[in-house]
Short mmCIF file of N, CA and C and ligand atoms in Angstrom, two decimals:
data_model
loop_
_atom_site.label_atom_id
_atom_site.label_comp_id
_atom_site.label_asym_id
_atom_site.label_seq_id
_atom_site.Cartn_x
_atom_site.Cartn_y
_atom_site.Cartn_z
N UNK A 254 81.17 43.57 140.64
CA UNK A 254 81.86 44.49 141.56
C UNK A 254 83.35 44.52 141.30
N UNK A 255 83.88 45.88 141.12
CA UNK A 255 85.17 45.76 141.09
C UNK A 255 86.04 45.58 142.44
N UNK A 256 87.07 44.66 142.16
CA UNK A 256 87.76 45.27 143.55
C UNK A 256 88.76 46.18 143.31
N UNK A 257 89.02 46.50 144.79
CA UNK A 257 89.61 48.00 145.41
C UNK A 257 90.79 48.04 144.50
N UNK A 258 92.09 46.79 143.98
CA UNK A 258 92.78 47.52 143.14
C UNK A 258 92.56 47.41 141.91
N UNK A 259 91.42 46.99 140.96
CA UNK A 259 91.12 47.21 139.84
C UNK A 259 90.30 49.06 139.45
N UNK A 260 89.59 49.26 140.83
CA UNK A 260 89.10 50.31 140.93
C UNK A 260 90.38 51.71 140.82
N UNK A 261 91.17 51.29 141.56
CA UNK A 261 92.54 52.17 141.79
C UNK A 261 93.35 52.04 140.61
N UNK A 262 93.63 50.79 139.69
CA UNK A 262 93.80 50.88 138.37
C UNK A 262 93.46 52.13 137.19
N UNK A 263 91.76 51.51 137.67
CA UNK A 263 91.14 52.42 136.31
C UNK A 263 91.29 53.89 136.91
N UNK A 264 90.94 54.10 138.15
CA UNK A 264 91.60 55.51 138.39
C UNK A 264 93.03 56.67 137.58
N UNK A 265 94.03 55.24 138.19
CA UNK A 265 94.93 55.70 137.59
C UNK A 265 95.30 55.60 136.50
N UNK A 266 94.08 54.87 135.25
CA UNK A 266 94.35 54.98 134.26
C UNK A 266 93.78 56.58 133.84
N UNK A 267 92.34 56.75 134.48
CA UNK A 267 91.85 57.93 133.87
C UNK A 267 93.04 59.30 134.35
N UNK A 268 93.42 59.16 135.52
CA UNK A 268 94.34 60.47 135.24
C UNK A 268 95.38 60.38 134.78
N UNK A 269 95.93 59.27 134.40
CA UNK A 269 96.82 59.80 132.99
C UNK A 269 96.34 60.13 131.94
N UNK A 270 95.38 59.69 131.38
CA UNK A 270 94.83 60.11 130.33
C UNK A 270 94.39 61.40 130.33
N UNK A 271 93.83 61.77 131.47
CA UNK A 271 93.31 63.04 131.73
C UNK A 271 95.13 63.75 131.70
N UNK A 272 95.76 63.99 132.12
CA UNK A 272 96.91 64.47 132.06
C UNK A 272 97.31 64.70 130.60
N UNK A 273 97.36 63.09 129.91
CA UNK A 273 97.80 63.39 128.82
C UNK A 273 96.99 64.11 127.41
N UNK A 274 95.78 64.49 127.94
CA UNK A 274 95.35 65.21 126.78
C UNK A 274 95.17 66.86 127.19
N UNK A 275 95.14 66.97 128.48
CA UNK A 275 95.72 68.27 128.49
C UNK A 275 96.99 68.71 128.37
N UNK A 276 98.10 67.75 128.43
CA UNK A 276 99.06 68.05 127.82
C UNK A 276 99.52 68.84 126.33
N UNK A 277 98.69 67.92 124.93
CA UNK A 277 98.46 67.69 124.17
C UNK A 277 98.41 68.96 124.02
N UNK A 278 97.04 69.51 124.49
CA UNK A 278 95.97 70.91 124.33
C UNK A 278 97.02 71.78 124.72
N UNK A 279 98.16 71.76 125.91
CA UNK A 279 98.56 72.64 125.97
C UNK A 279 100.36 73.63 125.26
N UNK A 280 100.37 72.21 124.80
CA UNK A 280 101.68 72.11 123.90
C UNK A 280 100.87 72.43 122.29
N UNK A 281 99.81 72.14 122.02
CA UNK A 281 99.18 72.67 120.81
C UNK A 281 99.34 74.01 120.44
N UNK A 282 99.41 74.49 119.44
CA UNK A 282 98.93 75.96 118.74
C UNK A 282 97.48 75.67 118.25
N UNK A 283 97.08 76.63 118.39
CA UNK A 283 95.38 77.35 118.56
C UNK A 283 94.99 76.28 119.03
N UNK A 284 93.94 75.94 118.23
CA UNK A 284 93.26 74.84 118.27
C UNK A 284 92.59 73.41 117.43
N UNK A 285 92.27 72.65 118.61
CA UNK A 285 92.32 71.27 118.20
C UNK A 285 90.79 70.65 117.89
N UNK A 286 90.62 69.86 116.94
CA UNK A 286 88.93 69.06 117.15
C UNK A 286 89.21 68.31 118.17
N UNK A 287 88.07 67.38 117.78
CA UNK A 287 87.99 66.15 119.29
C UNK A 287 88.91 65.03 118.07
N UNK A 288 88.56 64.75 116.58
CA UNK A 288 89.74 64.05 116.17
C UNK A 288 90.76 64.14 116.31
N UNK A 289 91.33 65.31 116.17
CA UNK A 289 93.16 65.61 115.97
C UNK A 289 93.67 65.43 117.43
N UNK A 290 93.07 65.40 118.10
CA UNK A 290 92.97 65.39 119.48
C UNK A 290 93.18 63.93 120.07
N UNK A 291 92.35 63.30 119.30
CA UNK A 291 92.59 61.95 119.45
C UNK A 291 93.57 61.22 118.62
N UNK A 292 93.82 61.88 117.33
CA UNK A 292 95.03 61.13 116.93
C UNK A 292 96.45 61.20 117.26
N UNK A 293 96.36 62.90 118.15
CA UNK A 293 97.85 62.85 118.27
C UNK A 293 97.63 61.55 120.01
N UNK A 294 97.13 61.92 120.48
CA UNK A 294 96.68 61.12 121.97
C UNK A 294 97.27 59.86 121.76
N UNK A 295 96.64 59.21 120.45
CA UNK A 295 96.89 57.84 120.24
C UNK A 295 98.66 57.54 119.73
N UNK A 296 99.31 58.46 119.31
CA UNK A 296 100.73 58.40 119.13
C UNK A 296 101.20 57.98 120.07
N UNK A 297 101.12 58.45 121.30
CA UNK A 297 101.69 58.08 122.67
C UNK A 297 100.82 56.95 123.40
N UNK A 298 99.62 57.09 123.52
CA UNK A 298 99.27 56.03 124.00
C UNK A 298 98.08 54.94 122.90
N UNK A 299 98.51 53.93 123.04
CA UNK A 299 97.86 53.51 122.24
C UNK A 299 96.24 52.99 122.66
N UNK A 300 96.16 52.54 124.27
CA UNK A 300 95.13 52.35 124.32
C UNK A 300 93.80 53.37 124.82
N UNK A 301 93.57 53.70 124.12
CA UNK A 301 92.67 55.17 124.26
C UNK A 301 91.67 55.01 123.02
N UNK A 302 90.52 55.69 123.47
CA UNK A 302 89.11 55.81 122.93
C UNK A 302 88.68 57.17 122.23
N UNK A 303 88.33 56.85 120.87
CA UNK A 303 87.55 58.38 120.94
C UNK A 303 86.67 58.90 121.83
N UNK A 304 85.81 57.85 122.36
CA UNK A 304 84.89 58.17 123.55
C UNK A 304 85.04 58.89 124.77
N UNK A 305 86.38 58.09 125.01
CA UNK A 305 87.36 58.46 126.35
C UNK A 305 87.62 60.18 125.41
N UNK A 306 88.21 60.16 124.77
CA UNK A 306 88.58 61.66 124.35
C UNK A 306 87.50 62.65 124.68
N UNK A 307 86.40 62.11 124.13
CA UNK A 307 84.98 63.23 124.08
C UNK A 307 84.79 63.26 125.73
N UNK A 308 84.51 61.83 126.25
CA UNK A 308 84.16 62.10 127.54
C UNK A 308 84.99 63.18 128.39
N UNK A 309 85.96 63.10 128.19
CA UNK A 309 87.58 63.76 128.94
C UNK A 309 86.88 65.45 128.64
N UNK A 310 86.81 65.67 127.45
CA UNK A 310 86.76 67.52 127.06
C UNK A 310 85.09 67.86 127.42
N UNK A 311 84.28 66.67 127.66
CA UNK A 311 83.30 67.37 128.24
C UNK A 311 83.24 67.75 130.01
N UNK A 312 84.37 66.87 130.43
CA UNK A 312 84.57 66.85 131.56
C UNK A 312 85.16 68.18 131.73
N UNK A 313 86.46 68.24 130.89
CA UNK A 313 87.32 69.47 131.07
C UNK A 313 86.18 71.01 130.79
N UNK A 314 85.58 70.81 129.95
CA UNK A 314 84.72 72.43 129.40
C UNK A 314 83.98 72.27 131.00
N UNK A 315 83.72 71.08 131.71
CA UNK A 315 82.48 71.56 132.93
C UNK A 315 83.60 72.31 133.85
N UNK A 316 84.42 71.68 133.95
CA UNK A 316 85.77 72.02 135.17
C UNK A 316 86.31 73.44 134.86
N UNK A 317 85.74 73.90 133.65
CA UNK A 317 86.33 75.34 133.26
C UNK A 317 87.65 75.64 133.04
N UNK A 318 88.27 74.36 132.20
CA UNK A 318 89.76 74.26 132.11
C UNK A 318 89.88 74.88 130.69
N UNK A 319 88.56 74.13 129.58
CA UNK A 319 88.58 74.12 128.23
C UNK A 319 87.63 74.98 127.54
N UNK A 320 87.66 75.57 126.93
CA UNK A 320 86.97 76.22 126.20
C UNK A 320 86.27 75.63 124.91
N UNK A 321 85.31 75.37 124.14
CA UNK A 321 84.95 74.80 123.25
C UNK A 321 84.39 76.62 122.07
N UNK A 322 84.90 76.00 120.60
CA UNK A 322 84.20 77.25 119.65
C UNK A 322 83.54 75.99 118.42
N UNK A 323 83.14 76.77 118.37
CA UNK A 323 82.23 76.51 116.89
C UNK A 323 82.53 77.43 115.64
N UNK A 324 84.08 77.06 115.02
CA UNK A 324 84.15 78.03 114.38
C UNK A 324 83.45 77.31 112.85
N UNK A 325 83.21 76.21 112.78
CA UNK A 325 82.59 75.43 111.50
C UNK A 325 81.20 74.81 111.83
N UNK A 326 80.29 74.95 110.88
CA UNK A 326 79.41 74.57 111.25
C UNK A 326 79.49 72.93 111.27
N UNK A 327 79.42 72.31 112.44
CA UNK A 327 79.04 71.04 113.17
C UNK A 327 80.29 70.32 113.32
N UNK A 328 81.17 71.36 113.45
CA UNK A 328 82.70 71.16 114.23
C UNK A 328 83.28 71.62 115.03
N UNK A 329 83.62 71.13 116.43
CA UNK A 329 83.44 72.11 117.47
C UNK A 329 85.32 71.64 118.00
N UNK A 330 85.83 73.26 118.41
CA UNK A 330 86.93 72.63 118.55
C UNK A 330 87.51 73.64 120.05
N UNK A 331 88.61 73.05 120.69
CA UNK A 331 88.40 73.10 122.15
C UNK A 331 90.14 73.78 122.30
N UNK A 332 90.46 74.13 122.80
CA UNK A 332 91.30 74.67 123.45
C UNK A 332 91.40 75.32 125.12
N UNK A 333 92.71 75.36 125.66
CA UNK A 333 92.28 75.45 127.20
C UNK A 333 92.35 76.96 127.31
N UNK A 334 91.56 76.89 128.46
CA UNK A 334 91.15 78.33 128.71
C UNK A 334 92.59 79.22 128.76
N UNK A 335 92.66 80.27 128.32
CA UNK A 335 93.51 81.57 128.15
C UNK A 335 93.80 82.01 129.38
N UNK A 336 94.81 82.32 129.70
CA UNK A 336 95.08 83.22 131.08
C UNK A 336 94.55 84.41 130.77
N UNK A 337 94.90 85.49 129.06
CA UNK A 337 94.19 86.54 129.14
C UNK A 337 93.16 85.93 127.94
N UNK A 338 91.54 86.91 127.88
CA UNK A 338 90.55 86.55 127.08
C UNK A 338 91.11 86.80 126.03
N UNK A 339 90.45 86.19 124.72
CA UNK A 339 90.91 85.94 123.33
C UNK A 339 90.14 86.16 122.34
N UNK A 340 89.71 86.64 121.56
CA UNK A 340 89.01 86.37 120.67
C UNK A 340 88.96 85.56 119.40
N UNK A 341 88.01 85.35 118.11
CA UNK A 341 88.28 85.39 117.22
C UNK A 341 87.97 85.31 115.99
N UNK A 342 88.79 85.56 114.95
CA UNK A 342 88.10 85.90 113.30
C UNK A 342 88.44 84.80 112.79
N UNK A 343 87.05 84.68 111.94
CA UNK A 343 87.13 83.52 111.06
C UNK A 343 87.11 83.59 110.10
N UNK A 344 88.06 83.16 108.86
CA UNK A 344 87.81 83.41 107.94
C UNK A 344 87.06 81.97 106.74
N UNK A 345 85.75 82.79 106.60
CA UNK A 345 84.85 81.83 105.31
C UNK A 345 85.17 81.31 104.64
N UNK A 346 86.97 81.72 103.82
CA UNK A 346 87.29 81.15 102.63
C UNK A 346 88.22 79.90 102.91
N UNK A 347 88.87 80.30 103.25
CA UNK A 347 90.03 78.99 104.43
C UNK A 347 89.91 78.27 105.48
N UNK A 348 88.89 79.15 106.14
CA UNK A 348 88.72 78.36 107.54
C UNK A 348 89.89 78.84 108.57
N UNK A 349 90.79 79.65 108.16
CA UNK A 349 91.82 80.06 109.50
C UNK A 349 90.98 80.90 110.37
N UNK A 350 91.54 80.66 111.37
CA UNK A 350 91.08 80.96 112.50
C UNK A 350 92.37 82.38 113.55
N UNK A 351 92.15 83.06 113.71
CA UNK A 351 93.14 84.12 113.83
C UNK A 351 92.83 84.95 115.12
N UNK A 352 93.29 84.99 116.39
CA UNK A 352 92.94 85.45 117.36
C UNK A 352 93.52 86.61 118.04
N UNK A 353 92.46 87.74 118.40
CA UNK A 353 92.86 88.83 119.01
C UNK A 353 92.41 89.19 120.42
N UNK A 354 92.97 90.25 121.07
CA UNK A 354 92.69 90.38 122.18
C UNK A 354 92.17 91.97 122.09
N UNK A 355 90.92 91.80 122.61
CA UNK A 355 89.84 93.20 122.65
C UNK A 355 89.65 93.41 124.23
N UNK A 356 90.41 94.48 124.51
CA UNK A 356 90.42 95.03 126.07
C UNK A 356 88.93 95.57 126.29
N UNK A 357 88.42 96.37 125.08
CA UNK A 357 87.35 96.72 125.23
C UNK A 357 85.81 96.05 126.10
N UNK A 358 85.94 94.68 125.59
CA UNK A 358 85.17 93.49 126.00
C UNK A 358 85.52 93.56 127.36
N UNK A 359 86.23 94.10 128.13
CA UNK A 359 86.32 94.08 129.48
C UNK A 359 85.39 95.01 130.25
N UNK A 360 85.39 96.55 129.46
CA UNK A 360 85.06 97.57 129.19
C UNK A 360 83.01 97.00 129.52
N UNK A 361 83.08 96.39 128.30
CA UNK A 361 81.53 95.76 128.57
C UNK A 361 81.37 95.01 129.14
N UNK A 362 81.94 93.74 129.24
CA UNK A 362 81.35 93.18 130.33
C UNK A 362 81.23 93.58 132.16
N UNK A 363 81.54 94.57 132.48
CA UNK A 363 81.75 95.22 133.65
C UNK A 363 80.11 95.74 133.12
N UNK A 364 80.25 96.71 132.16
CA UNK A 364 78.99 97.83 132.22
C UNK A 364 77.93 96.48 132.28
N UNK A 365 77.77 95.65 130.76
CA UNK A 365 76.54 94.69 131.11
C UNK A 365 76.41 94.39 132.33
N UNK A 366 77.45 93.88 133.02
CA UNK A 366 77.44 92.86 134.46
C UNK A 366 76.40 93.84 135.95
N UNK A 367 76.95 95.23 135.59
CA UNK A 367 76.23 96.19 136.11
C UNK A 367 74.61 96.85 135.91
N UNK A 368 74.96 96.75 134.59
CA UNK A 368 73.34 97.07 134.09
C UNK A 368 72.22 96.06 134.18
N UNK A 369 72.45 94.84 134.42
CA UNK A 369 72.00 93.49 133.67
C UNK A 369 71.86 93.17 135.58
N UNK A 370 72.74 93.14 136.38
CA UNK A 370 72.69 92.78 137.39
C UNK A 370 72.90 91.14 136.97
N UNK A 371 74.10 91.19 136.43
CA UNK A 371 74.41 89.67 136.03
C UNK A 371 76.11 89.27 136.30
N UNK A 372 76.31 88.07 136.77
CA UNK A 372 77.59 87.61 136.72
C UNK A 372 78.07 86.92 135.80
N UNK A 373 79.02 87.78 135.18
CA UNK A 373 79.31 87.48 133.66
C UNK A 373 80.58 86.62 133.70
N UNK A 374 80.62 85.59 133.38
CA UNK A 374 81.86 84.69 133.40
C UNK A 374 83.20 84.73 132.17
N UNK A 375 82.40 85.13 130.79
CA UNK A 375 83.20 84.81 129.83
C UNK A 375 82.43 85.67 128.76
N UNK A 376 83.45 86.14 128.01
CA UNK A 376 82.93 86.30 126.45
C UNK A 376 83.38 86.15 125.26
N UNK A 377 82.55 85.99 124.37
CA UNK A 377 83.33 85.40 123.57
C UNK A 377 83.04 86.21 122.46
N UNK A 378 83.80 87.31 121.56
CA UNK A 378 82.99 87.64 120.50
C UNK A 378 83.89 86.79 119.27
N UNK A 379 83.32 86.88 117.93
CA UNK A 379 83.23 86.01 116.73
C UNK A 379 83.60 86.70 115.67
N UNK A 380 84.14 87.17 114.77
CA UNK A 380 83.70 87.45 113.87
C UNK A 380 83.99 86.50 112.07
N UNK A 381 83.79 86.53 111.58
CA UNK A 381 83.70 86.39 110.56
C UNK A 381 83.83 86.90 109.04
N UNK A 382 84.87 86.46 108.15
CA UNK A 382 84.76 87.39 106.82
C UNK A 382 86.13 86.45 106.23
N UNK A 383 86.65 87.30 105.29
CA UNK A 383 87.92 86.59 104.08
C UNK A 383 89.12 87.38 104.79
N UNK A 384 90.21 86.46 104.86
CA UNK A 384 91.47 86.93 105.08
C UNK A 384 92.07 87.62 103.98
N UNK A 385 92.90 88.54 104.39
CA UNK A 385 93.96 88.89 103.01
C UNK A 385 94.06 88.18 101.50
N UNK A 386 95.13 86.87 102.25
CA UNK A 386 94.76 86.08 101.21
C UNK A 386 94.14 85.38 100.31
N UNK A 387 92.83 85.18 100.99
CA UNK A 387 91.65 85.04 100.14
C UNK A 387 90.96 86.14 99.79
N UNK A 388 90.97 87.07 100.16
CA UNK A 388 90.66 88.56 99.33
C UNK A 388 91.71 88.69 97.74
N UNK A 389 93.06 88.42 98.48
CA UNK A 389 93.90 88.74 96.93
C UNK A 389 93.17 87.44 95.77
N UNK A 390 93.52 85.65 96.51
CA UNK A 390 92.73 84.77 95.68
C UNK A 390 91.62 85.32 94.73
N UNK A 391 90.33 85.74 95.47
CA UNK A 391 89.37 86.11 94.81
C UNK A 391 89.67 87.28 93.63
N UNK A 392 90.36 88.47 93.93
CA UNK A 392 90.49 89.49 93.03
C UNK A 392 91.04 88.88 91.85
N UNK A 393 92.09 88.17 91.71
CA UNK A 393 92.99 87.39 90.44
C UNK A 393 92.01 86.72 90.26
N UNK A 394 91.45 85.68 90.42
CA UNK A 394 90.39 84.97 89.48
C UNK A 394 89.85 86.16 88.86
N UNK A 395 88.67 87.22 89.34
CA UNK A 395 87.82 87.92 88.72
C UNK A 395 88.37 88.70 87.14
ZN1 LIG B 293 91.20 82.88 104.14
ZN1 LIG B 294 91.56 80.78 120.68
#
């Protein structure tokens, strides 16, 4: 059994931690894995867990703070939710990740939400293909 101020300890350990990795996320550009996430974390504090990290962003994606993408296959990377929706393109050859904003998607999710008789929370569209620069890359090799 813990007592009452070891309990109030670990409390106040978890919301700093919790503080400090949304910090992190929100001083970041785009986005972060659950590693990079944890290494910058560990700059400042040293005693911290990858576990604690994962546990923290699964907490945050339930709380609807964080957003999680899958822009690699079996790498999932998190950023906090957008004030306005976001999209984004991925590119195959690099891996950059490049985000736009499609008003349209508003456009539909109203009509689906109507047609569907559904409450639509979020969307997310994806796309995928070669950036510029890996378009020019490829042409010079050929
Ligand atoms: Zn590229
Ligand atoms: Zn994004």
């Amino acid at each position: 059994m813990k007592t009452k101020q070891e309990a109030a300890l670990a409390k106040h350990r978890t919301t700093s931690q919790r503080r400090l990795l949304l910090d992190i996320m929100h001083s970041a550009e785009g986005h972060l894995d659950a590693d990079e996430l944890y290494r910058r974390a560990r700059e400042r504090k040293d005693r911290l867990s990858l576990s604690t990290v994962y546990r923290n962003l699964q907490l945050f994606k339930k709380l609807g703070l964080v957003e999680e993408h899958h822009f690699e296959e079996g790498r999932h990377c998190y950023e906090l939710k957008p004030a306005v929706e976001h999209h984004h393109l991925i590119c195959l050859g690099c891996g950059r990740v490049e985000e736009f904003i499609c008003p349209e998607t508003q456009y539909m999710k109203e009509k689906v939400a109507k047609d569907k008789n559904f409450k639509i929370l979020s969307t997310e569209v994806r796309m995928t293909g070669f950036c510029s620069a890996c378009r020019r890359k490829k042409r010079g090799e050929s």
